[in-house]
PDB file of C-alpha atoms in Angstrom:
ATOM      1  CA  ASP A   1       0.000   0.000   0.000  1.00  0.00           C
ATOM      2  CA  GLN A   2       2.084   2.869  -1.331  1.00  0.00           C
ATOM      3  CA  GLN A   3       0.634   6.122  -0.065  1.00  0.00           C
ATOM      4  CA  VAL A   4       3.056   8.268  -2.039  1.00  0.00           C
ATOM      5  CA  LYS A   5       3.660   7.481  -5.685  1.00  0.00           C
ATOM      6  CA  GLN A   6       5.897   8.886  -8.337  1.00  0.00           C
ATOM      7  CA  ASN A   7       4.608   7.299 -11.498  1.00  0.00           C
ATOM      8  CA  SER A   8       7.372   8.457 -13.805  1.00  0.00           C
ATOM      9  CA  PRO A   9      10.527   6.422 -13.173  1.00  0.00           C
ATOM     10  CA  SER A  10      12.573   8.791 -15.295  1.00  0.00           C
ATOM     11  CA  LEU A  11      12.526  12.159 -17.025  1.00  0.00           C
ATOM     12  CA  SER A  12      14.910  13.577 -19.598  1.00  0.00           C
ATOM     13  CA  VAL A  13      15.089  17.287 -20.418  1.00  0.00           C
ATOM     14  CA  GLN A  14      17.366  19.667 -22.256  1.00  0.00           C
ATOM     15  CA  GLU A  15      19.488  22.143 -20.357  1.00  0.00           C
ATOM     16  CA  GLY A  16      17.695  25.449 -19.926  1.00  0.00           C
ATOM     17  CA  ARG A  17      14.224  23.942 -20.259  1.00  0.00           C
ATOM     18  CA  ILE A  18      11.732  23.265 -17.478  1.00  0.00           C
ATOM     19  CA  SER A  19      11.719  19.993 -15.569  1.00  0.00           C
ATOM     20  CA  ILE A  20       8.413  18.953 -14.013  1.00  0.00           C
ATOM     21  CA  LEU A  21       8.409  16.064 -11.565  1.00  0.00           C
ATOM     22  CA  ASN A  22       5.103  14.741 -10.323  1.00  0.00           C
ATOM     23  CA  CYS A  23       3.941  13.041  -7.162  1.00  0.00           C
ATOM     24  CA  ASP A  24       0.560  11.669  -6.090  1.00  0.00           C
ATOM     25  CA  TYR A  25      -0.590  10.692  -2.629  1.00  0.00           C
ATOM     26  CA  THR A  26      -3.570   8.821  -1.271  1.00  0.00           C
ATOM     27  CA  ASN A  27      -3.614   9.687   2.442  1.00  0.00           C
ATOM     28  CA  SER A  28      -5.685  12.848   2.911  1.00  0.00           C
ATOM     29  CA  MET A  29      -4.173  13.292   6.373  1.00  0.00           C
ATOM     30  CA  PHE A  30      -0.800  14.266   4.939  1.00  0.00           C
ATOM     31  CA  ASP A  31      -0.189  17.917   5.775  1.00  0.00           C
ATOM     32  CA  TYR A  32       3.434  18.466   4.906  1.00  0.00           C
ATOM     33  CA  PHE A  33       5.282  17.590   1.737  1.00  0.00           C
ATOM     34  CA  LEU A  34       8.968  17.575   0.889  1.00  0.00           C
ATOM     35  CA  TRP A  35      11.229  16.955  -2.054  1.00  0.00           C
ATOM     36  CA  TYR A  36      14.629  15.352  -1.638  1.00  0.00           C
ATOM     37  CA  LYS A  37      17.376  15.030  -4.208  1.00  0.00           C
ATOM     38  CA  LYS A  38      19.804  12.120  -4.315  1.00  0.00           C
ATOM     39  CA  TYR A  39      23.061  11.691  -6.164  1.00  0.00           C
ATOM     40  CA  PRO A  40      24.567   8.194  -6.665  1.00  0.00           C
ATOM     41  CA  ALA A  41      26.359   6.808  -3.599  1.00  0.00           C
ATOM     42  CA  GLU A  42      25.067   9.652  -1.432  1.00  0.00           C
ATOM     43  CA  GLY A  43      22.140  10.054   0.903  1.00  0.00           C
ATOM     44  CA  PRO A  44      19.100  12.150  -0.033  1.00  0.00           C
ATOM     45  CA  THR A  45      19.392  15.871   0.594  1.00  0.00           C
ATOM     46  CA  PHE A  46      16.497  18.175   1.345  1.00  0.00           C
ATOM     47  CA  LEU A  47      15.441  20.419  -1.523  1.00  0.00           C
ATOM     48  CA  ILE A  48      12.170  22.182  -0.802  1.00  0.00           C
ATOM     49  CA  SER A  49       8.978  21.680   1.176  1.00  0.00           C
ATOM     50  CA  ILE A  50       5.392  22.882   1.354  1.00  0.00           C
ATOM     51  CA  SER A  51       2.743  22.932   4.026  1.00  0.00           C
ATOM     52  CA  SER A  52      -0.806  21.923   3.174  1.00  0.00           C
ATOM     53  CA  ILE A  53      -2.006  25.432   3.980  1.00  0.00           C
ATOM     54  CA  LYS A  54      -0.174  26.683   0.904  1.00  0.00           C
ATOM     55  CA  ASP A  55      -0.450  25.807  -2.748  1.00  0.00           C
ATOM     56  CA  LYS A  56       2.939  27.060  -3.880  1.00  0.00           C
ATOM     57  CA  ASN A  57       6.413  27.485  -2.477  1.00  0.00           C
ATOM     58  CA  GLU A  58       9.342  28.878  -4.398  1.00  0.00           C
ATOM     59  CA  ASP A  59      13.071  28.768  -3.728  1.00  0.00           C
ATOM     60  CA  GLY A  60      15.272  30.034  -6.512  1.00  0.00           C
ATOM     61  CA  ARG A  61      14.934  27.766  -9.523  1.00  0.00           C
ATOM     62  CA  PHE A  62      12.745  25.323  -7.610  1.00  0.00           C
ATOM     63  CA  THR A  63       8.994  25.664  -7.135  1.00  0.00           C
ATOM     64  CA  VAL A  64       6.665  23.140  -5.556  1.00  0.00           C
ATOM     65  CA  PHE A  65       2.948  23.215  -6.315  1.00  0.00           C
ATOM     66  CA  LEU A  66       0.333  21.458  -4.208  1.00  0.00           C
ATOM     67  CA  ASN A  67      -3.148  20.554  -5.387  1.00  0.00           C
ATOM     68  CA  LYS A  68      -4.900  19.140  -2.332  1.00  0.00           C
ATOM     69  CA  SER A  69      -8.142  18.311  -4.091  1.00  0.00           C
ATOM     70  CA  ALA A  70      -6.270  16.184  -6.604  1.00  0.00           C
ATOM     71  CA  LYS A  71      -3.819  14.892  -3.967  1.00  0.00           C
ATOM     72  CA  HIS A  72      -1.042  15.874  -6.311  1.00  0.00           C
ATOM     73  CA  LEU A  73       2.150  17.851  -6.030  1.00  0.00           C
ATOM     74  CA  SER A  74       4.772  18.771  -8.547  1.00  0.00           C
ATOM     75  CA  LEU A  75       8.295  20.117  -8.526  1.00  0.00           C
ATOM     76  CA  HIS A  76       9.279  22.591 -11.229  1.00  0.00           C
ATOM     77  CA  ILE A  77      12.923  23.299 -11.976  1.00  0.00           C
ATOM     78  CA  VAL A  78      13.533  26.313 -14.199  1.00  0.00           C
ATOM     79  CA  PRO A  79      15.933  26.520 -15.889  1.00  0.00           C
ATOM     80  CA  SER A  80      17.213  22.968 -15.655  1.00  0.00           C
ATOM     81  CA  GLN A  81      20.964  22.472 -15.381  1.00  0.00           C
ATOM     82  CA  PRO A  82      23.112  19.363 -15.932  1.00  0.00           C
ATOM     83  CA  GLY A  83      23.982  19.419 -12.217  1.00  0.00           C
ATOM     84  CA  ASP A  84      20.304  18.839 -11.467  1.00  0.00           C
ATOM     85  CA  SER A  85      20.628  15.302 -12.832  1.00  0.00           C
ATOM     86  CA  ALA A  86      19.784  13.100  -9.864  1.00  0.00           C
ATOM     87  CA  VAL A  87      16.993  11.023  -8.339  1.00  0.00           C
ATOM     88  CA  TYR A  88      14.193  13.134  -6.879  1.00  0.00           C
ATOM     89  CA  PHE A  89      12.083  11.762  -4.041  1.00  0.00           C
ATOM     90  CA  CYS A  90       8.747  13.117  -2.962  1.00  0.00           C
ATOM     91  CA  ALA A  91       7.882  12.632   0.728  1.00  0.00           C
ATOM     92  CA  ALA A  92       4.895  13.370   2.940  1.00  0.00           C
ATOM     93  CA  SER A  93       4.054  13.463   6.616  1.00  0.00           C
ATOM     94  CA  TYR A  94       1.123  14.240   8.890  1.00  0.00           C
ATOM     95  CA  SER A  95       0.638  15.444  12.413  1.00  0.00           C
ATOM     96  CA  ASN A  96      -1.367  13.585  15.005  1.00  0.00           C
ATOM     97  CA  ALA A  97      -4.126  15.135  17.065  1.00  0.00           C
ATOM     98  CA  GLY A  98      -1.503  16.659  19.337  1.00  0.00           C
ATOM     99  CA  GLY A  99       0.235  18.263  16.382  1.00  0.00           C
ATOM    100  CA  THR A 100       3.244  15.955  16.500  1.00  0.00           C
ATOM    101  CA  SER A 101       4.530  14.259  13.382  1.00  0.00           C
ATOM    102  CA  TYR A 102       7.362  12.355  15.036  1.00  0.00           C
ATOM    103  CA  GLY A 103       9.268  13.127  11.854  1.00  0.00           C
ATOM    104  CA  LYS A 104       7.784  10.137  10.070  1.00  0.00           C
ATOM    105  CA  LEU A 105       8.185  10.619   6.339  1.00  0.00           C
ATOM    106  CA  THR A 106       6.553   8.455   3.690  1.00  0.00           C
ATOM    107  CA  PHE A 107       8.591   8.470   0.489  1.00  0.00           C
ATOM    108  CA  GLY A 108       7.760   7.819  -3.136  1.00  0.00           C
ATOM    109  CA  GLN A 109      10.012   5.598  -5.207  1.00  0.00           C
ATOM    110  CA  GLY A 110      11.816   8.423  -6.895  1.00  0.00           C
ATOM    111  CA  THR A 111      12.162   9.831 -10.415  1.00  0.00           C
ATOM    112  CA  ILE A 112      15.502   9.855 -12.200  1.00  0.00           C
ATOM    113  CA  LEU A 113      16.026  13.250 -13.810  1.00  0.00           C
ATOM    114  CA  THR A 114      18.599  13.584 -16.574  1.00  0.00           C
ATOM    115  CA  VAL A 115      19.398  17.042 -17.882  1.00  0.00           C
ATOM    116  CA  HIS A 116      21.274  16.996 -21.178  1.00  0.00           C
ATOM    117  CA  PRO A 117      23.712  19.808 -22.056  1.00  0.00           C
TER     118      PRO A 117
ATOM    119  CA  ASP B   1      33.306  17.685   7.879  1.00  0.00           C
ATOM    120  CA  THR B   2      30.668  14.940   7.644  1.00  0.00           C
ATOM    121  CA  ALA B   3      27.283  15.719   9.181  1.00  0.00           C
ATOM    122  CA  VAL B   4      25.823  12.199   9.260  1.00  0.00           C
ATOM    123  CA  SER B   5      28.224   9.314   8.816  1.00  0.00           C
ATOM    124  CA  GLN B   6      27.629   5.596   8.547  1.00  0.00           C
ATOM    125  CA  THR B   7      29.977   2.653   8.759  1.00  0.00           C
ATOM    126  CA  PRO B   8      30.523   0.489   6.920  1.00  0.00           C
ATOM    127  CA  LYS B   9      29.598   1.790   3.475  1.00  0.00           C
ATOM    128  CA  TYR B  10      29.417  -1.714   2.058  1.00  0.00           C
ATOM    129  CA  LEU B  11      28.696  -4.938   3.893  1.00  0.00           C
ATOM    130  CA  VAL B  12      28.672  -8.380   2.311  1.00  0.00           C
ATOM    131  CA  THR B  13      27.822 -11.285   4.569  1.00  0.00           C
ATOM    132  CA  GLN B  14      26.279 -14.721   4.572  1.00  0.00           C
ATOM    133  CA  MET B  15      22.823 -15.763   5.648  1.00  0.00           C
ATOM    134  CA  GLY B  16      22.505 -16.446   9.333  1.00  0.00           C
ATOM    135  CA  ASN B  17      25.235 -14.039  10.395  1.00  0.00           C
ATOM    136  CA  ASP B  18      24.768 -11.135  12.804  1.00  0.00           C
ATOM    137  CA  LYS B  19      25.957  -7.688  11.758  1.00  0.00           C
ATOM    138  CA  SER B  20      25.845  -4.086  12.918  1.00  0.00           C
ATOM    139  CA  ILE B  21      25.745  -0.751  11.124  1.00  0.00           C
ATOM    140  CA  LYS B  22      26.851   2.346  12.967  1.00  0.00           C
ATOM    141  CA  CYS B  23      25.615   5.903  12.552  1.00  0.00           C
ATOM    142  CA  GLU B  24      26.882   9.137  14.024  1.00  0.00           C
ATOM    143  CA  GLN B  25      25.771  12.734  13.573  1.00  0.00           C
ATOM    144  CA  ASN B  26      27.657  15.865  14.578  1.00  0.00           C
ATOM    145  CA  LEU B  27      24.803  18.306  13.981  1.00  0.00           C
ATOM    146  CA  GLY B  28      23.594  18.468  17.555  1.00  0.00           C
ATOM    147  CA  HIS B  29      20.260  16.951  16.544  1.00  0.00           C
ATOM    148  CA  ASP B  30      18.118  15.133  19.061  1.00  0.00           C
ATOM    149  CA  THR B  31      16.317  12.745  16.699  1.00  0.00           C
ATOM    150  CA  MET B  32      17.781   9.983  14.563  1.00  0.00           C
ATOM    151  CA  TYR B  33      16.227   7.541  12.091  1.00  0.00           C
ATOM    152  CA  TRP B  34      16.892   4.354  10.190  1.00  0.00           C
ATOM    153  CA  TYR B  35      15.439   3.922   6.702  1.00  0.00           C
ATOM    154  CA  LYS B  36      15.591   0.939   4.360  1.00  0.00           C
ATOM    155  CA  GLN B  37      15.662   1.366   0.590  1.00  0.00           C
ATOM    156  CA  ASP B  38      14.585  -1.887  -0.977  1.00  0.00           C
ATOM    157  CA  SER B  39      14.961  -3.189  -4.506  1.00  0.00           C
ATOM    158  CA  LYS B  40      11.925  -1.191  -5.625  1.00  0.00           C
ATOM    159  CA  LYS B  41      13.725   1.967  -4.490  1.00  0.00           C
ATOM    160  CA  PHE B  42      11.175   2.997  -1.864  1.00  0.00           C
ATOM    161  CA  LEU B  43      12.693   4.564   1.217  1.00  0.00           C
ATOM    162  CA  LYS B  44      10.823   3.204   4.230  1.00  0.00           C
ATOM    163  CA  ILE B  45      11.283   4.278   7.800  1.00  0.00           C
ATOM    164  CA  MET B  46      12.194   1.552  10.248  1.00  0.00           C
ATOM    165  CA  PHE B  47      12.955   3.267  13.558  1.00  0.00           C
ATOM    166  CA  SER B  48      13.303   6.681  15.104  1.00  0.00           C
ATOM    167  CA  TYR B  49      14.924   7.702  18.380  1.00  0.00           C
ATOM    168  CA  ASN B  50      14.517  10.982  20.197  1.00  0.00           C
ATOM    169  CA  ASN B  51      16.999  11.659  22.974  1.00  0.00           C
ATOM    170  CA  LYS B  52      17.784   7.930  23.130  1.00  0.00           C
ATOM    171  CA  GLU B  53      14.086   7.046  23.386  1.00  0.00           C
ATOM    172  CA  LEU B  54      12.372   4.951  20.708  1.00  0.00           C
ATOM    173  CA  ILE B  55       9.509   6.943  19.175  1.00  0.00           C
ATOM    174  CA  ILE B  56       8.868   5.212  15.855  1.00  0.00           C
ATOM    175  CA  ASN B  57       8.972   1.460  15.465  1.00  0.00           C
ATOM    176  CA  GLU B  58       7.495   0.352  12.174  1.00  0.00           C
ATOM    177  CA  THR B  59       6.610  -3.225  11.368  1.00  0.00           C
ATOM    178  CA  VAL B  60      10.117  -4.564  11.273  1.00  0.00           C
ATOM    179  CA  PRO B  61      11.215  -8.113  12.163  1.00  0.00           C
ATOM    180  CA  ASN B  62      12.528  -8.292  15.695  1.00  0.00           C
ATOM    181  CA  ARG B  63      15.820  -9.507  14.247  1.00  0.00           C
ATOM    182  CA  PHE B  64      16.454  -5.782  13.774  1.00  0.00           C
ATOM    183  CA  SER B  65      17.387  -3.999  16.980  1.00  0.00           C
ATOM    184  CA  PRO B  66      18.348  -0.341  17.104  1.00  0.00           C
ATOM    185  CA  LYS B  67      20.489   0.972  19.911  1.00  0.00           C
ATOM    186  CA  SER B  68      21.128   4.586  20.790  1.00  0.00           C
ATOM    187  CA  PRO B  69      23.963   4.969  23.309  1.00  0.00           C
ATOM    188  CA  ASP B  70      23.631   8.760  23.147  1.00  0.00           C
ATOM    189  CA  LYS B  71      21.911  11.462  21.110  1.00  0.00           C
ATOM    190  CA  ALA B  72      24.667  11.497  18.499  1.00  0.00           C
ATOM    191  CA  HIS B  73      24.680   7.785  17.751  1.00  0.00           C
ATOM    192  CA  LEU B  74      22.123   5.292  16.496  1.00  0.00           C
ATOM    193  CA  ASN B  75      23.313   1.821  15.629  1.00  0.00           C
ATOM    194  CA  LEU B  76      21.401  -0.952  13.902  1.00  0.00           C
ATOM    195  CA  HIS B  77      22.044  -4.554  14.802  1.00  0.00           C
ATOM    196  CA  ILE B  78      20.647  -7.326  12.624  1.00  0.00           C
ATOM    197  CA  ASN B  79      20.514 -10.929  13.805  1.00  0.00           C
ATOM    198  CA  SER B  80      20.240 -14.038  11.655  1.00  0.00           C
ATOM    199  CA  LEU B  81      20.519 -12.190   8.373  1.00  0.00           C
ATOM    200  CA  GLU B  82      18.258 -13.288   5.524  1.00  0.00           C
ATOM    201  CA  LEU B  83      18.485 -12.795   1.776  1.00  0.00           C
ATOM    202  CA  GLY B  84      15.580 -10.339   1.928  1.00  0.00           C
ATOM    203  CA  ASP B  85      17.570  -8.063   4.210  1.00  0.00           C
ATOM    204  CA  SER B  86      19.723  -7.075   1.255  1.00  0.00           C
ATOM    205  CA  ALA B  87      19.103  -3.365   0.749  1.00  0.00           C
ATOM    206  CA  VAL B  88      20.606   0.051   1.284  1.00  0.00           C
ATOM    207  CA  TYR B  89      20.166   1.306   4.838  1.00  0.00           C
ATOM    208  CA  PHE B  90      20.172   5.023   5.464  1.00  0.00           C
ATOM    209  CA  CYS B  91      20.606   6.774   8.759  1.00  0.00           C
ATOM    210  CA  ALA B  92      19.179  10.283   9.176  1.00  0.00           C
ATOM    211  CA  SER B  93      18.871  12.925  11.847  1.00  0.00           C
ATOM    212  CA  SER B  94      16.771  16.003  12.469  1.00  0.00           C
ATOM    213  CA  LEU B  95      16.693  18.841  14.961  1.00  0.00           C
ATOM    214  CA  THR B  96      13.467  17.604  16.481  1.00  0.00           C
ATOM    215  CA  HIS B  97      10.872  14.901  15.938  1.00  0.00           C
ATOM    216  CA  VAL B  98       7.923  17.121  16.714  1.00  0.00           C
ATOM    217  CA  THR B  99       7.390  18.446  13.243  1.00  0.00           C
ATOM    218  CA  SER B 100       8.540  17.494   9.779  1.00  0.00           C
ATOM    219  CA  GLU B 101       9.325  21.135   9.112  1.00  0.00           C
ATOM    220  CA  TYR B 102      12.819  20.464  10.342  1.00  0.00           C
ATOM    221  CA  GLU B 103      14.525  18.699   7.482  1.00  0.00           C
ATOM    222  CA  GLN B 104      16.136  15.337   7.908  1.00  0.00           C
ATOM    223  CA  TYR B 105      19.805  15.002   7.064  1.00  0.00           C
ATOM    224  CA  PHE B 106      20.782  11.652   5.611  1.00  0.00           C
ATOM    225  CA  GLY B 107      23.963   9.655   5.775  1.00  0.00           C
ATOM    226  CA  PRO B 108      25.528   8.172   2.622  1.00  0.00           C
ATOM    227  CA  GLY B 109      23.927   4.781   3.131  1.00  0.00           C
ATOM    228  CA  THR B 110      25.187   1.268   3.827  1.00  0.00           C
ATOM    229  CA  ARG B 111      24.704  -1.269   1.057  1.00  0.00           C
ATOM    230  CA  LEU B 112      24.069  -4.632   2.705  1.00  0.00           C
ATOM    231  CA  THR B 113      24.312  -7.742   0.555  1.00  0.00           C
ATOM    232  CA  VAL B 114      23.357 -11.077   2.064  1.00  0.00           C
ATOM    233  CA  THR B 115      24.529 -14.133   0.146  1.00  0.00           C
TER     234      THR B 115
END
C-alpha cells in the first residue's frame, strides 16, 4: 500500500528547459510535503517543502505546487541544469491530534532526472 | 566535515550471520532515524529515536534492533541475516521529531548484501 507514488521512473530534459516532476498521494491526512534530491552513492538531501495550507512554495529555480483536491504535487525546476541530474524523491508526513509528526516521512520511489547539455 | 556518517559503506555477509551498522551525527540533533531502501527503491522508515528514546517502530522483524547509546549515535544490529535483508540502509537525523518542518539530514547509506 504505497501512499506516495511517483509514477514516472525517469525524465529527460534539455538544459535550460523546465523539468516537471510529479507526485501523487492517497492519504488525505498528509499535511506536509517535501522533495529530496539524491546523487549516486550519497544520501538524499532536502530540496524544498510545502505545508498543506499553501499551494505554492518557491526557492530560486525550484517551485513546488500542491493541489490538495487532486492529492497531487509537482516540482518545477527552471531553468534545468546538468547538475540537477539526480533522483528526486517526494515525501509526505502528517501530524497527530496533538500536532506531532514524530518526523515520520513516507517516500515515493523516486524519479531519475537527466538534464542533457 | 561529515554531518551524518555511517559505517561500513558496504557490507557483504552470509545468511545467518549477525551484523551491525553504525551511525553518528555531529549536527547536535536530538532525533535519529533508520530507513531501508529496498529493490523497488522505496525509502521506508524503520525506527526513530529521540533523545535515546524509541519513538517510531514500524513493522520490522525483531531480528532488527536499534540501539542509541547517546543522542549522536544510532546503531542498527541485525541478527540471523536473511536474503531479503539485502538493501541500502540510510541513517538520518533532524533537529526535532515534533514536526517534519525540520529537514532530515541523511547519511551516505550502507549497502548490505546477504549471500
